[in-house]
PDB file of C-alpha atoms in Angstrom:
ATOM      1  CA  UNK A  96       0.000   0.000   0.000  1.00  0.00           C
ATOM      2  CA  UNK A  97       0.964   3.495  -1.050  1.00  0.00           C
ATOM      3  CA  UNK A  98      -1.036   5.167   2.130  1.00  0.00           C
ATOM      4  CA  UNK A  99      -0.116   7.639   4.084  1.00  0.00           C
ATOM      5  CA  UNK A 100       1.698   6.533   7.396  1.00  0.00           C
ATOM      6  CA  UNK A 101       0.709   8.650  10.705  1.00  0.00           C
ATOM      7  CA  UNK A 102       3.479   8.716  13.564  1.00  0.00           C
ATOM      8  CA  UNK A 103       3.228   8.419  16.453  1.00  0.00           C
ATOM      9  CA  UNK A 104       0.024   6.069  16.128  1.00  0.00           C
ATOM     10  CA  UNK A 105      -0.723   8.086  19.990  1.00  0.00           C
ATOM     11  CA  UNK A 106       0.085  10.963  21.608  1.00  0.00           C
ATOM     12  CA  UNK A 107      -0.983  12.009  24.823  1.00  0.00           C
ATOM     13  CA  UNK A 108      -0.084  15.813  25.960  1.00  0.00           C
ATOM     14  CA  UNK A 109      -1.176  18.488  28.708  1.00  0.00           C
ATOM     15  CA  UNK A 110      -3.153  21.208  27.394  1.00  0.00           C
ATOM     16  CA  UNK A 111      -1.549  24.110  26.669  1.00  0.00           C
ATOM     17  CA  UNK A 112       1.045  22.279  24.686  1.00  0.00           C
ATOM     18  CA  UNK A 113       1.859  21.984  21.356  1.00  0.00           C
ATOM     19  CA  UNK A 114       1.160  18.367  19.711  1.00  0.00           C
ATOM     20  CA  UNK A 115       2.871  17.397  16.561  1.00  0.00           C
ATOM     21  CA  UNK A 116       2.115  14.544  14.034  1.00  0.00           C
ATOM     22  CA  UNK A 117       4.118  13.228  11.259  1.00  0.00           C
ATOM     23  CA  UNK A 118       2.849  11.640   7.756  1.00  0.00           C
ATOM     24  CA  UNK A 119       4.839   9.843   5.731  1.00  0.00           C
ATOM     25  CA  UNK A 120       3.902   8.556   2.077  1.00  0.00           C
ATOM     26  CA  UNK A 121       5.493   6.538  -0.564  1.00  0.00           C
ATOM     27  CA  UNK A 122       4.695   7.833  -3.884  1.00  0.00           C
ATOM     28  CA  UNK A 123       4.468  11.275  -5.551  1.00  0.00           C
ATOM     29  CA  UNK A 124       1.190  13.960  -4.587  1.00  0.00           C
ATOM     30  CA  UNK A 125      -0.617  16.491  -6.395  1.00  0.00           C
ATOM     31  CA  UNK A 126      -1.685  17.195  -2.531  1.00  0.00           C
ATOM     32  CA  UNK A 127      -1.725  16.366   0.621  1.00  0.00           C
ATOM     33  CA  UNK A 128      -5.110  16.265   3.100  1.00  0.00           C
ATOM     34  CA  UNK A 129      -5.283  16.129   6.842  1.00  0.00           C
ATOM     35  CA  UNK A 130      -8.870  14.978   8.897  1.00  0.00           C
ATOM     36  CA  UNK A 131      -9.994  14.951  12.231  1.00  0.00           C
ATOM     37  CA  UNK A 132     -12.478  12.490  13.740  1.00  0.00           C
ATOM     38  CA  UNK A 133     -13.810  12.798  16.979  1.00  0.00           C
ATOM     39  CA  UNK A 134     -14.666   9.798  18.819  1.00  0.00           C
ATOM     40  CA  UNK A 135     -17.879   8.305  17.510  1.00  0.00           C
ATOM     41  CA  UNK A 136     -17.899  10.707  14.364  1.00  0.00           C
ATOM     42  CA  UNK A 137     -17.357  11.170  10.455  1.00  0.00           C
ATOM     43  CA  UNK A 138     -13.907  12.749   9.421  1.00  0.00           C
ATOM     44  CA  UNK A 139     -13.906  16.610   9.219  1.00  0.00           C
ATOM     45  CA  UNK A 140     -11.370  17.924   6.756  1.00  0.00           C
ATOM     46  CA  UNK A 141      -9.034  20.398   8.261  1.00  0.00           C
ATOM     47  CA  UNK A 142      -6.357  21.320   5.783  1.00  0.00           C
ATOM     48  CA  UNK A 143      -4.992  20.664   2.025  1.00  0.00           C
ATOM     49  CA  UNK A 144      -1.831  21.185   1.089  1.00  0.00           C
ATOM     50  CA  UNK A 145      -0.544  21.106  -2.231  1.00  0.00           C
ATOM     51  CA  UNK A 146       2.617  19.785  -3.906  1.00  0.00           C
ATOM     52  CA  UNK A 147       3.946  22.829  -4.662  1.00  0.00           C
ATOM     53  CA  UNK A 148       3.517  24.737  -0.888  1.00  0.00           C
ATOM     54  CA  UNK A 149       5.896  24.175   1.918  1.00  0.00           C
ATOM     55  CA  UNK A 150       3.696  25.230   4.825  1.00  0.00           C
ATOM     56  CA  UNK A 151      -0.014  26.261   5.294  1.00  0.00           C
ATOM     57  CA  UNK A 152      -1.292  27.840   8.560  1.00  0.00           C
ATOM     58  CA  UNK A 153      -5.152  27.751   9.557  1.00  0.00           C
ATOM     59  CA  UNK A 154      -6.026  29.009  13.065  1.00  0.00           C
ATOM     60  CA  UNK A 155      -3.760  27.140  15.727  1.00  0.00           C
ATOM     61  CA  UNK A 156      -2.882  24.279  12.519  1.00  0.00           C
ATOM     62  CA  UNK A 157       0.407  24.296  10.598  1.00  0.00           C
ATOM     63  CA  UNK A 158       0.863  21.250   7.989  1.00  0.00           C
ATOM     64  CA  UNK A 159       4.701  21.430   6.388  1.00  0.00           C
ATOM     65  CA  UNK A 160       5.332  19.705   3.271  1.00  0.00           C
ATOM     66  CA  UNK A 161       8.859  17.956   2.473  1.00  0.00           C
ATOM     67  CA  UNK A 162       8.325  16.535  -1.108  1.00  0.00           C
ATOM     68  CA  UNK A 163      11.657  15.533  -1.032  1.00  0.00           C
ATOM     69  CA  UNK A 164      11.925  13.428   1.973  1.00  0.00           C
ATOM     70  CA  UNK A 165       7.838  12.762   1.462  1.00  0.00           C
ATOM     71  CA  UNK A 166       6.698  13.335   4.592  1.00  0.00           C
ATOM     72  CA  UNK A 167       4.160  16.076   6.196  1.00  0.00           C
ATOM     73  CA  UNK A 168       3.641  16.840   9.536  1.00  0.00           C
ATOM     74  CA  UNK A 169       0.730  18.877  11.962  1.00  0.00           C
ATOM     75  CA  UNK A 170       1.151  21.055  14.258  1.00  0.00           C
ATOM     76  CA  UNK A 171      -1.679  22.175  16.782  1.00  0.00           C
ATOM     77  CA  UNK A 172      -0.574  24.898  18.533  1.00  0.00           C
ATOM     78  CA  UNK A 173      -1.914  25.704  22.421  1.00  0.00           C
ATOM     79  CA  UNK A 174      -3.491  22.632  22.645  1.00  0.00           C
ATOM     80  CA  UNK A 175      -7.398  22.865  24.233  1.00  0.00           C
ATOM     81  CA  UNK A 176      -9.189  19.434  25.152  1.00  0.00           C
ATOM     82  CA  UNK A 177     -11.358  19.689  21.953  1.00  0.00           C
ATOM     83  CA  UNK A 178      -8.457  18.944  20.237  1.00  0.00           C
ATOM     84  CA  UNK A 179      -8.936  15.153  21.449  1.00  0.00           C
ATOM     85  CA  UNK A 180      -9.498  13.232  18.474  1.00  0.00           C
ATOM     86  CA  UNK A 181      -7.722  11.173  15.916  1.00  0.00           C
ATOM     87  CA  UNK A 182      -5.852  12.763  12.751  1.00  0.00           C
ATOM     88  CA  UNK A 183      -5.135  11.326   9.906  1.00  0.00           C
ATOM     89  CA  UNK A 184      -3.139  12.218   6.540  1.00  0.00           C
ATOM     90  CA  UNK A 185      -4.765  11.343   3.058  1.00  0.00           C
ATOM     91  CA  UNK A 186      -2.896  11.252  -0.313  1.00  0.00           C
ATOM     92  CA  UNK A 187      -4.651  10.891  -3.811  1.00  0.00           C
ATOM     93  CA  UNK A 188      -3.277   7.173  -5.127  1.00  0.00           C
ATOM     94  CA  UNK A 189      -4.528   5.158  -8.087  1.00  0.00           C
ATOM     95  CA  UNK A 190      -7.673   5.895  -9.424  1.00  0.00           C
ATOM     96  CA  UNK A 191      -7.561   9.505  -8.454  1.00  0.00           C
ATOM     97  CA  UNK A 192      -8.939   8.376  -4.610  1.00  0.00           C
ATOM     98  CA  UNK A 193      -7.970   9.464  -1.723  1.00  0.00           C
ATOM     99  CA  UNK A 194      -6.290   6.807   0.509  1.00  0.00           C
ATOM    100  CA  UNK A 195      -6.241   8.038   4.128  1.00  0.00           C
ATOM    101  CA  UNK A 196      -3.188   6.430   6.998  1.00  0.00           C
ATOM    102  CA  UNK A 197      -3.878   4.277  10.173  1.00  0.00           C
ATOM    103  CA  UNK A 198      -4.179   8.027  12.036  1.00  0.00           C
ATOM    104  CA  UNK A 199      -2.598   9.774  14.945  1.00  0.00           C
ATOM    105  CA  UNK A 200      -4.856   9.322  18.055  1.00  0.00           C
ATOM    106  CA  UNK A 201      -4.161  12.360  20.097  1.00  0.00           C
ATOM    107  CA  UNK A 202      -5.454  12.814  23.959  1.00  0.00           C
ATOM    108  CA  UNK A 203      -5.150  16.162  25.362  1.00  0.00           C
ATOM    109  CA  UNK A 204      -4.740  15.777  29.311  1.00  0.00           C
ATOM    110  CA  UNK A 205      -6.249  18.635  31.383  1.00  0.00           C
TER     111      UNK A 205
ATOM    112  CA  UNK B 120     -28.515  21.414   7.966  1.00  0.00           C
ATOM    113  CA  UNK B 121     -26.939  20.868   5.150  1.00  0.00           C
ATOM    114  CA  UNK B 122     -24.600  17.420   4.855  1.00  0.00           C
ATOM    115  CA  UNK B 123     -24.586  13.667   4.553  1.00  0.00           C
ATOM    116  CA  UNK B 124     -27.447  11.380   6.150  1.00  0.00           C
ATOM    117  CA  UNK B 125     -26.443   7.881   7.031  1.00  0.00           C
ATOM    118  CA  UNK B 126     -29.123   5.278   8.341  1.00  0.00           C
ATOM    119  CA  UNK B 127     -29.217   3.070  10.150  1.00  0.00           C
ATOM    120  CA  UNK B 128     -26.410   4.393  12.480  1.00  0.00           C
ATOM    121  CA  UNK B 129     -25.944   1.351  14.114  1.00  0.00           C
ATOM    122  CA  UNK B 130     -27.309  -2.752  13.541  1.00  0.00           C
ATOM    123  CA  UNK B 131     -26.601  -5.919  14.431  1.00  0.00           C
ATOM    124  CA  UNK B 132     -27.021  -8.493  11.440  1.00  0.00           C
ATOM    125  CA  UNK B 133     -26.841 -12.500  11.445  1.00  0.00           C
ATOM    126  CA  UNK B 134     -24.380 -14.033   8.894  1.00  0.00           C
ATOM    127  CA  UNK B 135     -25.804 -14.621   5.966  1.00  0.00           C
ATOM    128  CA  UNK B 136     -28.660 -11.821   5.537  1.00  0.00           C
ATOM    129  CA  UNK B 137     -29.104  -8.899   3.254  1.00  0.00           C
ATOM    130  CA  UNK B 138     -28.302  -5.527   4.577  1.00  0.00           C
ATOM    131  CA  UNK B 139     -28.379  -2.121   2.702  1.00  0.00           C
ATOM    132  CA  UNK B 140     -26.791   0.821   4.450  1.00  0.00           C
ATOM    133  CA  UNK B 141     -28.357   4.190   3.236  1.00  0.00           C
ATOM    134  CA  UNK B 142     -26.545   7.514   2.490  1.00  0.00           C
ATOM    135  CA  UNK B 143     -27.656  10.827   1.277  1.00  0.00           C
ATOM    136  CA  UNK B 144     -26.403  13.627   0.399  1.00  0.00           C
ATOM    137  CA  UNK B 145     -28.279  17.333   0.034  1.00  0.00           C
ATOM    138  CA  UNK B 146     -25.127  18.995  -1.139  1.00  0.00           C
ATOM    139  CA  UNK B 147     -25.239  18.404  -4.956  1.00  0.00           C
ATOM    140  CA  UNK B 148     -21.683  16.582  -4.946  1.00  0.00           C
ATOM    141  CA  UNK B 149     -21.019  14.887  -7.920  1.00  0.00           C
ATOM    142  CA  UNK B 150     -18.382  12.305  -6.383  1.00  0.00           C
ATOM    143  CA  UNK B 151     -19.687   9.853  -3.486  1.00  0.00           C
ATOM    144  CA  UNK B 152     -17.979   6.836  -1.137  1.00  0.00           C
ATOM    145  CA  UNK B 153     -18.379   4.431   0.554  1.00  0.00           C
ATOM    146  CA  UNK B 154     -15.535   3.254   4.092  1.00  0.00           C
ATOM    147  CA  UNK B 155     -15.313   1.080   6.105  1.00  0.00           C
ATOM    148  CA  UNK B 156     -13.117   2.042   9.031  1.00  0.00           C
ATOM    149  CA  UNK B 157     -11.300  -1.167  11.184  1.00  0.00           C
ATOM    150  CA  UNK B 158      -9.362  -0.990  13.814  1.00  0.00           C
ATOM    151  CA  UNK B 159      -5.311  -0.507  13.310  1.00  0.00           C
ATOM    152  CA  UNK B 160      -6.514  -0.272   9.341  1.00  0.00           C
ATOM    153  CA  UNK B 161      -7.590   3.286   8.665  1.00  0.00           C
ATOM    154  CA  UNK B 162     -10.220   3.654   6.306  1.00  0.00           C
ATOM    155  CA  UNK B 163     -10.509   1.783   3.119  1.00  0.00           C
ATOM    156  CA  UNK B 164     -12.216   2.569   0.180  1.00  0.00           C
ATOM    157  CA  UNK B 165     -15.043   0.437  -0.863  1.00  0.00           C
ATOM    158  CA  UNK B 166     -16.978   1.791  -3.670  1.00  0.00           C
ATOM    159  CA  UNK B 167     -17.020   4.958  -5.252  1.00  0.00           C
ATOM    160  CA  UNK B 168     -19.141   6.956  -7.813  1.00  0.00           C
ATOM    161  CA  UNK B 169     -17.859   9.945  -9.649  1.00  0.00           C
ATOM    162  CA  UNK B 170     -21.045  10.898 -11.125  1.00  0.00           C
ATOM    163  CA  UNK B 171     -24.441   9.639 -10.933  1.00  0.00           C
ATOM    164  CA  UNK B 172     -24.848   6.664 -12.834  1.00  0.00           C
ATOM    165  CA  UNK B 173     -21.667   5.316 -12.708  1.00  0.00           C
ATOM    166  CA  UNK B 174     -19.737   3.720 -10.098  1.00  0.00           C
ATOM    167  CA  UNK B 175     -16.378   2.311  -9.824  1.00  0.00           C
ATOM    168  CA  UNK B 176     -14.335  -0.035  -7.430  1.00  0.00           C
ATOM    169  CA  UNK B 177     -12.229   0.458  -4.818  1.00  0.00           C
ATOM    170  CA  UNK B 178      -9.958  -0.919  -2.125  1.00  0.00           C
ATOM    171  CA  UNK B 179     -12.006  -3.456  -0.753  1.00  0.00           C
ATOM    172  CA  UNK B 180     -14.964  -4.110  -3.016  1.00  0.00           C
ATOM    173  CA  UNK B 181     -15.812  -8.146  -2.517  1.00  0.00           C
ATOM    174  CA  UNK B 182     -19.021  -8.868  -0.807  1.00  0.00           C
ATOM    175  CA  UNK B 183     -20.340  -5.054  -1.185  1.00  0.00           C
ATOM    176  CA  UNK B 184     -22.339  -3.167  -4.392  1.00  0.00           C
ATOM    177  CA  UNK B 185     -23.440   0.095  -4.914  1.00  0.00           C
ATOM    178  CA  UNK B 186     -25.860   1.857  -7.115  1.00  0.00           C
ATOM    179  CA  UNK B 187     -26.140   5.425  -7.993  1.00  0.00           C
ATOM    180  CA  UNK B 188     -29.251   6.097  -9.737  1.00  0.00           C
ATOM    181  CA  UNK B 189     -29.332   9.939  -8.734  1.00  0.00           C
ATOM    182  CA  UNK B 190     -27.238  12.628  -7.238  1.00  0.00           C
ATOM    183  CA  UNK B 191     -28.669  12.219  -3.508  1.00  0.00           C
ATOM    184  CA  UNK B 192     -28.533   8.704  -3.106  1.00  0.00           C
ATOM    185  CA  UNK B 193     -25.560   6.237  -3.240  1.00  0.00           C
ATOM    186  CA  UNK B 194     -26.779   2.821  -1.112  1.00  0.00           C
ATOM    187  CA  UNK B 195     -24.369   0.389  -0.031  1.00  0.00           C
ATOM    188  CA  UNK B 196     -25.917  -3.349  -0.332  1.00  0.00           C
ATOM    189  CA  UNK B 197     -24.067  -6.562   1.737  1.00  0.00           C
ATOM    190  CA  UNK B 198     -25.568  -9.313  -0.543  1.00  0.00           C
ATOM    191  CA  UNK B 199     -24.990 -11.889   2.338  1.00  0.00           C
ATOM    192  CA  UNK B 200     -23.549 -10.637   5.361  1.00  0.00           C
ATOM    193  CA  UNK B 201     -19.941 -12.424   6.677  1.00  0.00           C
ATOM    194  CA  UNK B 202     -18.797 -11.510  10.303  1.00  0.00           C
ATOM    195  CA  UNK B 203     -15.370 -10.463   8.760  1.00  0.00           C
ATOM    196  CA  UNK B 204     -17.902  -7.276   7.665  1.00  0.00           C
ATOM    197  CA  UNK B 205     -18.094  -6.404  11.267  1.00  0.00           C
ATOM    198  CA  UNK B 206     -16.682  -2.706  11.062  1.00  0.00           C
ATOM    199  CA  UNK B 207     -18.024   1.126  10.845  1.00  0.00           C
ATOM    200  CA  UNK B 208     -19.274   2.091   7.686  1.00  0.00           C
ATOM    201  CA  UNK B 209     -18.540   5.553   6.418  1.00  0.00           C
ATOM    202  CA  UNK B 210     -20.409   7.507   3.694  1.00  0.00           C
ATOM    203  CA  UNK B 211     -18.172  10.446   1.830  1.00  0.00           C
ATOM    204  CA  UNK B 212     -19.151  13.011  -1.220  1.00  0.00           C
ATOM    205  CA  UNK B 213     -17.220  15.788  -2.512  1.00  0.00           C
ATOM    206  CA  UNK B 214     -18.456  18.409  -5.212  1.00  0.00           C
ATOM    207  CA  UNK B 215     -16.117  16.420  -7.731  1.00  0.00           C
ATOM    208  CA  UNK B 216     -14.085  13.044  -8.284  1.00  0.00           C
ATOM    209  CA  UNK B 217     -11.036  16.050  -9.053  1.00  0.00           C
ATOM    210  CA  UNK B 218      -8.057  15.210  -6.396  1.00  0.00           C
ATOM    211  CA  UNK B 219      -7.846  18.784  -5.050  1.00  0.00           C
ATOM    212  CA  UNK B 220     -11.420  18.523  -3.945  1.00  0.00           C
ATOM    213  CA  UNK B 221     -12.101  17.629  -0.134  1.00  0.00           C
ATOM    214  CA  UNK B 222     -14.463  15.004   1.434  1.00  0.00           C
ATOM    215  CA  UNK B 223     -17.324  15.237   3.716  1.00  0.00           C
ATOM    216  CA  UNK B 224     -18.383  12.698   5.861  1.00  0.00           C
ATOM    217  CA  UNK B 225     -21.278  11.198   7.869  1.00  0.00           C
ATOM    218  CA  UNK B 226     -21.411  10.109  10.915  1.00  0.00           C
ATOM    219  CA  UNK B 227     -21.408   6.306  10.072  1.00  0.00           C
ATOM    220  CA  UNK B 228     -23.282   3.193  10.400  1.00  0.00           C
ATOM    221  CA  UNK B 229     -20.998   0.629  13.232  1.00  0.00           C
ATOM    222  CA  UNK B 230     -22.586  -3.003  11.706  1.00  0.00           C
ATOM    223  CA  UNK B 231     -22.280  -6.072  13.506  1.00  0.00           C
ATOM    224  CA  UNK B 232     -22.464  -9.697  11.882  1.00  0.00           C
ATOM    225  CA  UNK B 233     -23.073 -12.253  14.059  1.00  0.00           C
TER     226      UNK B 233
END
């Protein structure tokens, strides 16, 4: 499989701080797509990043892009306990679909 | 509100029967999916439809078919339910099968085959 692969698979931090997850893919992108899922809940798209960008900032969220050594990573800045969820990287692959990774299950500890 | 309907959102099934999972959509997307999410796995494409009337095949697609006779509506049929189905079903659209475009999600259907 071509998918994207999430490190760590968990990551448990005090709020306040910063949490950082890694992607790591095989093949070449067009772009590069991170999700959220809350427990019990769909996947909510949080940012796209495309092949030719290096870094993309929304609210307290920065995704970097290393083509060259094909990874990503996402930063949440000021971490709050909303941000409790699982995130996980999605690449395009084959027919044009997205294939999403295993995810990053992140607990923020009060 | 706006977004993707899912039904039933959760059922237990015996091996062997017929189960359709429903999804709508009241977005006008052109591109729909269908995921089913395992533990340790990620998600995994099952079946896909870029436009209505036409659907395509995707990660996973044994044991599962789809139909998309019209923009809202993209069903997801188990023929004859195995336990090795046992997983959370997700239903996705986007406003086109382009790879720049992002997905929306429902809130899934967690199926049981006993």
């Amino acid at each position: 499989s071509q998918q994207g692969e999430e490190d760590p698979q968990a990551l448990s931090i005090q709020e306040g701080e910063n949490a950082t997850m890694n992607c790591s893919y095989k093949t070449s992108i067009n772009n590069l797509q991170w999700y959220r899922q809350n427990s019990g809940r769909g996947l909510v798209h949080l940012i796209l990043i495309r092949s030719n960008e290096r870094e993309k900032h929304s609210g307290r969220l920065r995704v970097t892009l290393d083509t060259s050594k094909k990874s990503s990573s996402l930063l949440i800045t000021a971490s709050r306990a909303a941000d409790t969820a699982s995130y996980f990287c999605a690449i395009i692959q084959g027919a044009q679909k997205l294939v999403f990774g295993q995810g990053t299950r992140l607990t923020i500890n009060p | 509100i706006a977004g993707i309907t899912q039904a039933p959102t959760s059922q237990i099934l015996a091996a062997g029967r017929r189960m359709t999972l429903r999804c709508t959509q009241d977005m006008r997307h052109n591109a729909m999916y269908w995921y089913r999410q395992d533990l340790g796995l990620g998600l995994r494409l099952i079946h896909y439809s870029n436009t209505a009337g036409t659907t395509g095949k995707g990660e996973v697609p044994d044991g599962y078919s789809v139909s998309r006779a019209n923009t809202d509506d993209f069903p997801l049929t188990l023929a004859s339910a195995v336990p090795s189905q046992t997983s959370v079903y997700f239903c996705a659209s986007s406003p086109t099968s382009l790879p720049f475009d992002i997905q929306y999600f429902g809130a899934g259907t967690r199926l049981s085959v006993l």
